[in-house]
CSV table of C-alpha atoms in Angstrom, one decimal:
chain,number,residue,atom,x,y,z
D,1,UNK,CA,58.7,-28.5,67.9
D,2,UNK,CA,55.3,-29.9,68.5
D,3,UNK,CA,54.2,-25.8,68.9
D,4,UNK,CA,55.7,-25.2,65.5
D,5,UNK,CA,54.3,-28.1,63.4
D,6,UNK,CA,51.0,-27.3,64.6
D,7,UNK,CA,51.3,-23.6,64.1
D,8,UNK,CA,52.6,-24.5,60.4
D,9,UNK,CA,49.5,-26.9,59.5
D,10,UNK,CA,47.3,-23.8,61.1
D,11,UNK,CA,48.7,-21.1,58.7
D,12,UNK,CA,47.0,-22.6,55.7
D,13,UNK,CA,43.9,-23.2,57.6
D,14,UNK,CA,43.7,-20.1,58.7
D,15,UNK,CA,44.4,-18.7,55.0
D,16,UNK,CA,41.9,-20.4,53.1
D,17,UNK,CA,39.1,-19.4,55.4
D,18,UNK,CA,40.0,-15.6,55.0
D,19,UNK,CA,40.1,-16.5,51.8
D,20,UNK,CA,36.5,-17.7,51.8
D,21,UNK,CA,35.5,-15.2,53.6
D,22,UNK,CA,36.7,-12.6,51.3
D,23,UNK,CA,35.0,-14.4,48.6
D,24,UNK,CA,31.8,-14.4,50.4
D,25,UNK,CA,32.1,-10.6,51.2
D,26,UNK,CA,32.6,-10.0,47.6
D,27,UNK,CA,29.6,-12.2,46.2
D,28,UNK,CA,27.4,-10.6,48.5
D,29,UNK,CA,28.2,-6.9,47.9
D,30,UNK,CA,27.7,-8.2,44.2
D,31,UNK,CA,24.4,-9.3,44.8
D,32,UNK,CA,23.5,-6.6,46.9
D,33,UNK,CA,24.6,-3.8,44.0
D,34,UNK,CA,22.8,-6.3,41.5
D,35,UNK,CA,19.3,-6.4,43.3
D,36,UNK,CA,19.8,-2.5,44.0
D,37,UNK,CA,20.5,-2.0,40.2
D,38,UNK,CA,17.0,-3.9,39.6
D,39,UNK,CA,14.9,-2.1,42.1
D,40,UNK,CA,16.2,1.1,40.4
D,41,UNK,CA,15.3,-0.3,37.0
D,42,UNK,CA,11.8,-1.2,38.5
D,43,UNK,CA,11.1,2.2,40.0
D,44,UNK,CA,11.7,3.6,37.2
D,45,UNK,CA,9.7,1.2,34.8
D,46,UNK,CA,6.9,2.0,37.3
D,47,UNK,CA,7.0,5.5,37.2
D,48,UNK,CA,6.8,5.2,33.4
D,49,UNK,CA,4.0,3.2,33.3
D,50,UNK,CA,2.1,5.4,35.6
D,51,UNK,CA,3.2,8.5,33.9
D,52,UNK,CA,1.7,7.0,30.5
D,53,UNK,CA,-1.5,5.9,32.5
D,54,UNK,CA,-1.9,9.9,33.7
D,55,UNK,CA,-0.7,10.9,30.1
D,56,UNK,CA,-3.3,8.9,28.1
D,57,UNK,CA,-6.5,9.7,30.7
D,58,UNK,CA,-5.0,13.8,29.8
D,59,UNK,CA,-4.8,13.0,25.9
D,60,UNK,CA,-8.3,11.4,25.9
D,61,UNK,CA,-9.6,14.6,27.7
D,62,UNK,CA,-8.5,17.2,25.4
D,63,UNK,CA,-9.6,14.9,22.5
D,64,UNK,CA,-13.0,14.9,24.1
D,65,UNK,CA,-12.8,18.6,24.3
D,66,UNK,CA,-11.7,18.9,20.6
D,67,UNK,CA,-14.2,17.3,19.6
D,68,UNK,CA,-16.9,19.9,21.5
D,69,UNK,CA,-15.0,22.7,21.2
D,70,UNK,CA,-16.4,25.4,18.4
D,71,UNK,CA,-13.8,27.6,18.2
D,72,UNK,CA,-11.1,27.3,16.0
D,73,UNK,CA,-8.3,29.1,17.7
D,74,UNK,CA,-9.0,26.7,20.7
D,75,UNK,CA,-9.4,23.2,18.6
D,76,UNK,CA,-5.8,24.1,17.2
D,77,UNK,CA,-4.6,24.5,20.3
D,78,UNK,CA,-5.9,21.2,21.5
D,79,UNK,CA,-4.6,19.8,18.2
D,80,UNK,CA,-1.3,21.2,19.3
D,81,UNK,CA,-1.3,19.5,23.0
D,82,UNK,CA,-3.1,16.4,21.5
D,83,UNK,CA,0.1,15.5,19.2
D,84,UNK,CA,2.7,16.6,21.9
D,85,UNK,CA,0.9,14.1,24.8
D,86,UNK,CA,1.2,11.5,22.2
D,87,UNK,CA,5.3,11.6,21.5
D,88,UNK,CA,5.4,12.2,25.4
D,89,UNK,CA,3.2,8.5,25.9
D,90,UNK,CA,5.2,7.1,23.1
D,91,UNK,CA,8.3,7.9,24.6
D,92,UNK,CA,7.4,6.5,27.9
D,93,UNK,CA,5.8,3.2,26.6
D,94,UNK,CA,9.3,2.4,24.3
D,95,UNK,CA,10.7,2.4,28.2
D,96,UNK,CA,8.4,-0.6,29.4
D,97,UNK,CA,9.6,-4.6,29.3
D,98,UNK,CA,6.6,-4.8,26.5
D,99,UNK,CA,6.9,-7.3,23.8
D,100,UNK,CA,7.0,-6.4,20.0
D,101,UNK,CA,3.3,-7.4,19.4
D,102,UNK,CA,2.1,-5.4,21.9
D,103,UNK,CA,4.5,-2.7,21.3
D,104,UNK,CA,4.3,-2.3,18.4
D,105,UNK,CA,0.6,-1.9,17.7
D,106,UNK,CA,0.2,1.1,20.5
D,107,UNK,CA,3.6,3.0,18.8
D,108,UNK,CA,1.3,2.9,15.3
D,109,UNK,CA,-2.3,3.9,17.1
D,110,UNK,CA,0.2,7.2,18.3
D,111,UNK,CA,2.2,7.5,15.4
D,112,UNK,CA,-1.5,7.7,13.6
D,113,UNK,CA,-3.0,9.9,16.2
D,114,UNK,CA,-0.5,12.1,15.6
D,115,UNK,CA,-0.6,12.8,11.6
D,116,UNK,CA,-4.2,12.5,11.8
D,117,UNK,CA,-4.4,15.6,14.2
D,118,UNK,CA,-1.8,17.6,12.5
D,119,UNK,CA,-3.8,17.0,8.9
D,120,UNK,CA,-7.0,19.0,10.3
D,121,UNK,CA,-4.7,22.1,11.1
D,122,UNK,CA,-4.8,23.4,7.5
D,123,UNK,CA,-8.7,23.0,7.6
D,124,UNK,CA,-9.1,24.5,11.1
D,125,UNK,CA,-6.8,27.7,10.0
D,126,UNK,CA,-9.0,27.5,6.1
D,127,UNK,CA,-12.7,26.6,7.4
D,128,UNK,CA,-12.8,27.0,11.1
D,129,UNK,CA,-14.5,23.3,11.4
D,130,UNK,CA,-13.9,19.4,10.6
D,131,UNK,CA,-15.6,17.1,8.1
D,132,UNK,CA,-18.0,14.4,9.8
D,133,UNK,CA,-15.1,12.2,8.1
D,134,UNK,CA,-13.0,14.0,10.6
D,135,UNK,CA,-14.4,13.8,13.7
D,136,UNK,CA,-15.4,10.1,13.2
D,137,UNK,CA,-11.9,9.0,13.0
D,138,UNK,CA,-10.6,11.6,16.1
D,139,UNK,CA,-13.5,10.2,17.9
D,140,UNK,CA,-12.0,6.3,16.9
D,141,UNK,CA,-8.6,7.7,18.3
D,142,UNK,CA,-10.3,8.8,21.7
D,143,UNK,CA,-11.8,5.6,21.6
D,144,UNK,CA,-8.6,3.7,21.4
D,145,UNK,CA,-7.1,6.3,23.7
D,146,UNK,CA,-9.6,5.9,26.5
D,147,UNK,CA,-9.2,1.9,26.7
D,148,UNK,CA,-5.7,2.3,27.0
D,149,UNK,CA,-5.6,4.4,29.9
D,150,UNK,CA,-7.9,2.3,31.4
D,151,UNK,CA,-5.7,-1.0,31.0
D,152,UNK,CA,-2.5,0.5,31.9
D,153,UNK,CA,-4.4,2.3,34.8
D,154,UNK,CA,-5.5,-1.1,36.2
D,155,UNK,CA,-2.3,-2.7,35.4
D,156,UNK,CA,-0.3,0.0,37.5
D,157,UNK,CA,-3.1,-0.9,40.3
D,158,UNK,CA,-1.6,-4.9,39.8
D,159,UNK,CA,1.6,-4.1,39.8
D,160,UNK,CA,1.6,-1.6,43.2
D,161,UNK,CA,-0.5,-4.2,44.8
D,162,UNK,CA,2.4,-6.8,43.9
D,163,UNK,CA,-0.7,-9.1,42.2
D,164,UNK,CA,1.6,-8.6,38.8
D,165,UNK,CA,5.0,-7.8,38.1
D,166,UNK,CA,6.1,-5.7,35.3
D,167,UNK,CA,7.2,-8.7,32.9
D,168,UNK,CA,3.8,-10.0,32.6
D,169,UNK,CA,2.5,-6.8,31.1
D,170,UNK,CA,0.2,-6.6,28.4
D,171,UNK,CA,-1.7,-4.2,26.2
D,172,UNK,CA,-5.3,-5.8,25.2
D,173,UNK,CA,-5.7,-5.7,20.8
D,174,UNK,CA,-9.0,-6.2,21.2
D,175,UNK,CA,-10.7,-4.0,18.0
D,176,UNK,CA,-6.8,-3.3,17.6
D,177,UNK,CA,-5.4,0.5,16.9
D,178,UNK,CA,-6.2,2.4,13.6
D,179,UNK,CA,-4.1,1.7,11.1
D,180,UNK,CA,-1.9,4.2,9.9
D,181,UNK,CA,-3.3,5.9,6.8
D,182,UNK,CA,-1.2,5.9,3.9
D,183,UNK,CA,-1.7,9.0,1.4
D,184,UNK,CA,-0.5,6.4,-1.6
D,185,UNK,CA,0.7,3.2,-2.4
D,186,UNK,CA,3.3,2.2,-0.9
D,187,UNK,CA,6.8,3.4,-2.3
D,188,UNK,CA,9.2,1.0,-1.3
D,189,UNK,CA,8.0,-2.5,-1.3
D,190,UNK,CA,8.8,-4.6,-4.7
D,191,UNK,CA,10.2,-7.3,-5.8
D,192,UNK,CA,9.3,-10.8,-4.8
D,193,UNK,CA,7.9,-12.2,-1.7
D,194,UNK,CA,10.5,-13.6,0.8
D,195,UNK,CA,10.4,-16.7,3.0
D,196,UNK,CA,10.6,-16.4,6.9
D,197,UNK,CA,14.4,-18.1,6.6
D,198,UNK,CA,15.3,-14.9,4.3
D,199,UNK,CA,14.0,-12.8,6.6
D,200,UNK,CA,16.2,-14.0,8.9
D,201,UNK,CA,19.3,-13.6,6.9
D,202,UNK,CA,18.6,-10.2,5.8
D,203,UNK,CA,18.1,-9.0,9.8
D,204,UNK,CA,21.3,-10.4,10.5
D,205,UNK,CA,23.3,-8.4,7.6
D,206,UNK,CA,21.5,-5.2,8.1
D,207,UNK,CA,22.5,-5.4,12.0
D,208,UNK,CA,25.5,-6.6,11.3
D,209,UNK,CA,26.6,-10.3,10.9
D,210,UNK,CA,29.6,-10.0,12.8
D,211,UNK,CA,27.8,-8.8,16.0
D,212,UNK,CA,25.1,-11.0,16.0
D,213,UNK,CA,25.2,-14.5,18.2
D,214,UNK,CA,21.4,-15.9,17.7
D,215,UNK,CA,19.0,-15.6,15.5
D,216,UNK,CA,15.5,-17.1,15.3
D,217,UNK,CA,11.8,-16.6,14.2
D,218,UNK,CA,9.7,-13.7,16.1
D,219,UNK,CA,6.4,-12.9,15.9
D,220,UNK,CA,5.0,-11.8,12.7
D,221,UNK,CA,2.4,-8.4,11.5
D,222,UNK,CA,-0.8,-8.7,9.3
D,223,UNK,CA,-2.5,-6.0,8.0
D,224,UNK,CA,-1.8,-4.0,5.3
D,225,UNK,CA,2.0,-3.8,5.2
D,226,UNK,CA,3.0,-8.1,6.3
D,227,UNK,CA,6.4,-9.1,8.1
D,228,UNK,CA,8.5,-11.7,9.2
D,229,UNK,CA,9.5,-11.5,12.9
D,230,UNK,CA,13.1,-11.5,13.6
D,231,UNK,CA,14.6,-12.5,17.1
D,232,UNK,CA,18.5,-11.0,17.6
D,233,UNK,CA,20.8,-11.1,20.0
D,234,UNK,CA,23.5,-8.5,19.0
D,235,UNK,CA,26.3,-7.7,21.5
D,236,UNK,CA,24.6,-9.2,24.1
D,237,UNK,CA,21.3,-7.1,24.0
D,238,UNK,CA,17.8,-8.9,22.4
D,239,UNK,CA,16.4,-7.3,19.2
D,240,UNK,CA,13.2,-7.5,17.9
D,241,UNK,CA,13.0,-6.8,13.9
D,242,UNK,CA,10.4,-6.7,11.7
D,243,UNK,CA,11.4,-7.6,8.0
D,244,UNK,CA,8.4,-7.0,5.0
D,245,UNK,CA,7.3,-10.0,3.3
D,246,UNK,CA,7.0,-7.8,0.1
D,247,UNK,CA,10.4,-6.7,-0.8
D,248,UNK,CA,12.5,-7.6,2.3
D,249,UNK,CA,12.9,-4.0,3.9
D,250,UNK,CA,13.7,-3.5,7.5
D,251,UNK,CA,10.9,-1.6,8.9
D,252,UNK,CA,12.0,-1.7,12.9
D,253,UNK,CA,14.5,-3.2,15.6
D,254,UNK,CA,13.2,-2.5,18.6
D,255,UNK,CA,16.2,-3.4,21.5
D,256,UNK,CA,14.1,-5.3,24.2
D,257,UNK,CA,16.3,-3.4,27.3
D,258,UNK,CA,17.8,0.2,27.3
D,259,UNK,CA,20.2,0.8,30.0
D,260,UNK,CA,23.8,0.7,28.7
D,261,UNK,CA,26.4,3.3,29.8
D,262,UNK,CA,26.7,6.4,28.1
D,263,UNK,CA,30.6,6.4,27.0
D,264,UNK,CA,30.3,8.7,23.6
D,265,UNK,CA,29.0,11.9,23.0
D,266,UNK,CA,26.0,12.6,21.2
D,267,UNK,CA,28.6,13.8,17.9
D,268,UNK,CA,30.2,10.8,18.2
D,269,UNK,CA,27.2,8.5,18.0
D,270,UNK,CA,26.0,11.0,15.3
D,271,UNK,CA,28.5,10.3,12.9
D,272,UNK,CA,28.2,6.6,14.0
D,273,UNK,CA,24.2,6.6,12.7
D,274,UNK,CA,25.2,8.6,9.3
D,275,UNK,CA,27.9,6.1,8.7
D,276,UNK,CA,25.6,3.0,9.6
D,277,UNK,CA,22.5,4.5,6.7
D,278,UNK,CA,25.7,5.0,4.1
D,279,UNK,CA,26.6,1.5,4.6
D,280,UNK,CA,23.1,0.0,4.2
D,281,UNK,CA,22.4,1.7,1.3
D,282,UNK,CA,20.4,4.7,2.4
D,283,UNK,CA,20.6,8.1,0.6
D,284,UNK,CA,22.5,11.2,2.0
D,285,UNK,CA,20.3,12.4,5.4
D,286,UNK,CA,20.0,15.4,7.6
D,287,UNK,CA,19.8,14.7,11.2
D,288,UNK,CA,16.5,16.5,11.9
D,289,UNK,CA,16.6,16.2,15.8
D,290,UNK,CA,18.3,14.1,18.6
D,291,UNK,CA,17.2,12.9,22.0
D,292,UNK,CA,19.1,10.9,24.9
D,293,UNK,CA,17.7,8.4,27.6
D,294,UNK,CA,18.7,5.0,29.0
D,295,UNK,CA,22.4,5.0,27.5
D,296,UNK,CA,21.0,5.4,23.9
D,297,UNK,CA,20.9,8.5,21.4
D,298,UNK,CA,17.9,8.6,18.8
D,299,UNK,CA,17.9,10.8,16.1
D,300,UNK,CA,15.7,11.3,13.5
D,301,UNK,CA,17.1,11.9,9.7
D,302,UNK,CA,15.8,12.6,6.5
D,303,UNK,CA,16.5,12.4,2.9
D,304,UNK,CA,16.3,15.5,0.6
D,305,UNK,CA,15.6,15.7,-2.9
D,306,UNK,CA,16.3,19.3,-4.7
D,307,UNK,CA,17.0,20.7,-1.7
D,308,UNK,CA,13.9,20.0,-0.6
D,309,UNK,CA,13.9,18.3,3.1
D,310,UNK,CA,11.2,14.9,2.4
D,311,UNK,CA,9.4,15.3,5.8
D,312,UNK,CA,7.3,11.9,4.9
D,313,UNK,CA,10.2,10.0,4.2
D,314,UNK,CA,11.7,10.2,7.4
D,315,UNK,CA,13.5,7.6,9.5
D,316,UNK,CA,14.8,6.9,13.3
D,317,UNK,CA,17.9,5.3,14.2
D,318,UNK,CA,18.8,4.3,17.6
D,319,UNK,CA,22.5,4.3,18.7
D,320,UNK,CA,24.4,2.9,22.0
D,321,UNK,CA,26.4,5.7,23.3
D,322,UNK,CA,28.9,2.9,25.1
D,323,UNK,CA,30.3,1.2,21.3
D,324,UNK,CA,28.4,3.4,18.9
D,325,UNK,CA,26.3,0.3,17.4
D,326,UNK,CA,23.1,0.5,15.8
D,327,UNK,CA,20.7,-1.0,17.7
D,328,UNK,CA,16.8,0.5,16.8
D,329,UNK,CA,15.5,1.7,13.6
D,330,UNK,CA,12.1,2.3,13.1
D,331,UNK,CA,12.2,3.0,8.7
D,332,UNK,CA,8.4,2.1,7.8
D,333,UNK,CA,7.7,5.7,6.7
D,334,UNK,CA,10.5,5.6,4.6
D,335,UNK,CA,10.1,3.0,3.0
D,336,UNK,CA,6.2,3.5,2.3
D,337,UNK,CA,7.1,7.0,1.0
D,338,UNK,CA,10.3,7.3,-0.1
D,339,UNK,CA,10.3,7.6,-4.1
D,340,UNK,CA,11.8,10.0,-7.0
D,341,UNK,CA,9.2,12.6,-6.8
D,342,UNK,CA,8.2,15.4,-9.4
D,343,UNK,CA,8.0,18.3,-6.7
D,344,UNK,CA,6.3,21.5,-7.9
D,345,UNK,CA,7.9,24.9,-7.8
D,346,UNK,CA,7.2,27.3,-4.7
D,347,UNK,CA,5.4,30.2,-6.1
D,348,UNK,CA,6.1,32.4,-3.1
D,349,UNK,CA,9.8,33.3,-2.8
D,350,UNK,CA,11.4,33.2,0.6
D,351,UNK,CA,11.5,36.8,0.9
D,352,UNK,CA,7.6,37.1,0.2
D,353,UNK,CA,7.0,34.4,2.8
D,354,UNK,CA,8.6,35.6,5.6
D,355,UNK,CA,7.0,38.8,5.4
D,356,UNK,CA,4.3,36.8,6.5
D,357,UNK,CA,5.4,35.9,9.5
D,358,UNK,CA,4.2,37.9,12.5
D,359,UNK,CA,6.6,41.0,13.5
D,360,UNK,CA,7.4,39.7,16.6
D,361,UNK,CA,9.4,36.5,16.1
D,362,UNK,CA,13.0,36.2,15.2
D,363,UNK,CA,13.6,34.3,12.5
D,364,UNK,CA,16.6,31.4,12.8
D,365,UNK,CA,16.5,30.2,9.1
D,366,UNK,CA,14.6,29.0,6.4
D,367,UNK,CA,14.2,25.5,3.8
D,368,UNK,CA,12.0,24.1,1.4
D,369,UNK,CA,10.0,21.1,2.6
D,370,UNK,CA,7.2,18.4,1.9
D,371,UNK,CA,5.2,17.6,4.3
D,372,UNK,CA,1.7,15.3,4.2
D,373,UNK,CA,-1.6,17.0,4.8
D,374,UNK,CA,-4.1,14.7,5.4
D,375,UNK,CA,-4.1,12.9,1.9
D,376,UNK,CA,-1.7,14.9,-0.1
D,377,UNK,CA,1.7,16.3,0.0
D,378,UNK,CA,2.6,20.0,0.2
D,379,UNK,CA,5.7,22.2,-0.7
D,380,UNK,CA,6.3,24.6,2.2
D,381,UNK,CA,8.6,27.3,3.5
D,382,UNK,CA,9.6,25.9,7.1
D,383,UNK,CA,10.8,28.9,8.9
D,384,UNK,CA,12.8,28.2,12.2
D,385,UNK,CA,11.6,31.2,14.6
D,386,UNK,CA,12.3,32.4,18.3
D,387,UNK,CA,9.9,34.4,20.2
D,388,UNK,CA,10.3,35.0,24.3
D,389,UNK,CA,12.7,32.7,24.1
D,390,UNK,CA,10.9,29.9,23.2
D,391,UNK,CA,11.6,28.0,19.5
D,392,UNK,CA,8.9,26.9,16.9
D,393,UNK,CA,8.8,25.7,13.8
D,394,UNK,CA,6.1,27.8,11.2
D,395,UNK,CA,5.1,26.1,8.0
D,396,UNK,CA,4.0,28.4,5.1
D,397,UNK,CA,2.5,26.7,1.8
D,398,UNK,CA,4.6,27.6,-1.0
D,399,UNK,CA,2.1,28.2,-3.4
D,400,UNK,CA,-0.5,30.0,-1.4
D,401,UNK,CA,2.0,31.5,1.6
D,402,UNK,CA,-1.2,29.9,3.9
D,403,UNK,CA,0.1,28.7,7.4
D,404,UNK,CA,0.0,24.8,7.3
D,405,UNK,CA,1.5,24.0,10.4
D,406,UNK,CA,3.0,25.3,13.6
D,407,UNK,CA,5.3,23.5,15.8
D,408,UNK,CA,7.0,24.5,18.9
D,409,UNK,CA,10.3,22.9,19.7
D,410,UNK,CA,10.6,21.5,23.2
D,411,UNK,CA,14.1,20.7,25.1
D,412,UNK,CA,14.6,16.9,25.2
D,413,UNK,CA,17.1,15.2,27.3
D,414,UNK,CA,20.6,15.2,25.6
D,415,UNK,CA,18.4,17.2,22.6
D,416,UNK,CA,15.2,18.3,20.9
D,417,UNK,CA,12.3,17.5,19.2
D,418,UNK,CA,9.0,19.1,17.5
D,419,UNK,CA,5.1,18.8,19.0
C-alpha cells in the first residue's frame, strides 16, 4: 500500500514536468523560428541597401557620362538606362526600415530624376543637344545622386561592421532633393485649409475606419505642396500618411513593414484596388502595370478622359495579397494634375502613325495618350510593339507623327513595368 500511495502522488509529478518540458520545447522552437525569421528579414534588408548603394554609384556614372557625351544616339541611350536605374533604386529603398521623412524625400529626388530625363528625349531626337537650362539641372540630379551613394555606401560599411543596425538608418537632407517640377498649377488642391486633427480624421476614413486601431500626429512636409503627418495602425501593420493642408487629399500611405503572406492572386487583389478607388471617389481607372514583392501587389492605374489614357494623372495603390486591404497609395500626381482638360485632336490617324514605325517590330495595339514633356503636355499614339522578343512601348506625337518617347517593358516579379 505504502508502494501505491507513493506511486499515485508521483503520477502527477511526473505529469506536470513533461508538461513543462513540452512547454519549454515549444517556446524555444518558437523563438528559434522567430529569430531565424528576423535574420532572413535582415539579410535581405542588407542586400537591398547594398544593391541601392551599387545602383546609385552606376546611376551617377552614366549621368556623368550624359552629360559629356556628344552624340545623340548615345545620350538617349543613357537617358534610357538613367530612368530605369532610378525605378530599380526606388524599388529597393521602399524595402528599407526608413522613416517617412527620410523616405519620402529620396522617392521625390527619383520620381524627379526620372521625368526630368525622359523630358530631354524629344529634344535629343529634334536637336541632337540640351539647353544649358538642361544640363544644370541633370548636373543637380548627379549631384544629389553622388551624395547618396556615398551615405548609403558608408552606412552599409556601419551596418557589416555591426557599428549600426539597420533601424537607425538615415538619409542626410542636407541641400535636400530637387523638387519635383510641376508643368502647372496644381489641379487638385482647393477648398479651405485643414487643421492637423482633420487630417487625422480624413486618414482614418480613406483607410478605412473600421480597420484602423491608432491614430496620431506624424511628421509633417514643407515645400511647395504642405501636409499633415498621419500615424496608422491598420490591421496590425504601421502606416505612414501624408494628408495636404490645402484641400485635404491623401497624397501617400507608405506601410512601415512589407512581409505578409501572399494568400490571393494578383486578379484578386486587382479587383480589390479598383473596388477600393470606386469607393473613395476616384474616377474609372485602367490598371497600367502590376508588380509583386514582400506579400504586397502594386499596381499603377490611370484615369482616361475621351478615350484618351492621362499618363500625368496617374496613381499607385498598394494591396496585401493575404485580406486584399489597401494599404499604400502614393496619389500626388494625381491630384496635382488631374483636371477636365480641353485635349486637342490627333492630326495623324492611327493608320498614318504606325506606318511610322520601323518594319521590323510587331505591333501589339495601339491608344491615344497625354503624356508631359518637359513643361507641356502632348497627345500621342502609344504603340505597344514586340521585336526579338522583347516589348516596348513607342510614343508618336499626334500632331507631328515625331517619336516622343520610347520605353522598353521589363519583366517584374508577379508583373511588369516601363523604363
Amino acid at each position: 500500500m505504502t508502494l501505491l500511495r507513493k506511486l499515485r502522488r508521483f503520477f502527477p509529478l511526473a505529469a506536470g514536468l513533461t508538461l513543462l518540458i513540452v512547454m519549454a520545447v515549444l517556446l524555444m522552437t518558437t523563438i528559434r523560428r522567430t529569430a531565424q525569421a528576423e535574420h532572413t528579414l535582415e539579410e535581405n534588408r542588407l542586400w537591398a541597401l547594398s544593391e541601392a548603394a551599387e545602383m546609385l554609384q552606376s546611376l551617377s556614372l552614366n549621368m556623368e557620362k550624359l552629360l559629356v557625351s556628344a552624340d545623340p544616339v548615345r545620350m538617349a541611350a543613357l537617358s534610357g538606362d538613367i530612368s530605369g536605374q532610378a525605378g530599380e533604386i526606388r524599388r529597393a529603398l521602399a524595402f528599407l526600415p526608413l522613416s517617412p521623412e527620410v523616405l519620402s524625400p529620396a522617392m521625390t529626388a527619383m520620381d524627379s530624376l526620372i521625368s526630368d530625363v525622359t523630358s530631354v528625349l524629344p529634344r535629343l531626337m529634334q536637336q541632337g543637344a540640351l539647353t544649358p537650362q538642361e544640363e544644370a539641372r541633370l548636373e543637380n540630379h548627379r549631384t544629389v545622386c553622388t551624395r547618396m551613394s556615398g551615405e548609403i555606401s558608408a552606412l552599409t560599411a556601419e551596418v557589416l561592421s555591426g557599428s549600426k543596425s539597420l533601424s537607425e538608418l538615415l538619409i542626410s537632407r542636407e541641400d535636400g532633393p530637387l523638387p519635383t517640377q510641376a508643368p502647372h498649377a496644381i489641379a487638385g488642391f482647393v477648398g479651405e485649409e485643414i487643421t492637423a486633427g482633420e487630417a487625422i480624421t480624413i486618414a482614418r476614413n480613406f483607410v478605412g475606419s473600421e480597420r484602423v486601431t491608432s491614430a496620431e500626429r506624424g511628421s509633417d512636409l514643407s515645400g511647395d505642396l504642405p501636409a499633415w503627418g498621419v500615424v496608422l495602425t491598420a490591421d496590425g501593420m504601421k502606416l505612414h500618411c501624408a494628408v495636404s493642408r490645402q484641400g485635404g487629399c491623401m497624397l501617400y500611405i507608405l506601410p512601415e513593414t512589407a512581409d505578409v503572406q501572399s494568400v490571393l492572386t494578383s486578379a484578386q487583389c486587382r479587383s480589390a484596388a479598383e473596388a477600393f478607388l470606386a469607393s473613395r471617389g476616384f474616377p474609372a481607372m485602367t490598371c497600367l502595370w502590376q508588380e509583386q514583392y514582400s506579400g504586397l501587389c502594386v499596381f499603377t492605374f490611370c484615369p482616361m478622359q475621351d478615350g484618351v489614357l492621362l499618363y500625368p494623372d496617374r496613381l499607385t495603390l498598394q494591396v496585401r495579397m493575404d485580406t486584399g486591404a489597401v494599404c499604400g497609395l502614393e496619389a500626388e500626381h494625381y491630384w496635382r494634375n488631374h483636371r477636365p482638360r480641353s485635349l486637342p485632336a490627333a492630326l495623324i490617324s492611327q493608320e498614318d502613325a504606325r506606318n511610322r514605325l520601323k518594319a521590323d517590330v510587331t505591333e501589339q495595339g495601339a491608344q491615344l495618350c497625354l503624356i508631359s514633356s518637359g513643361d507641356r503636355e502632348t497627345l500621342c499614339w502609344e504603340f505597344s510593339v514586340t521585336r526579338l522578343g522583347e516589348q516596348y512601348l513607342i510614343y508618336l506625337d499626334a500632331a507631328t507623327g515625331q517619336e516622343v518617347l520610347l520605353q522598353k517593358i521589363l519583366p517584374r516579379l508577379g508583373g511588369h513595368a516601363p523604363a
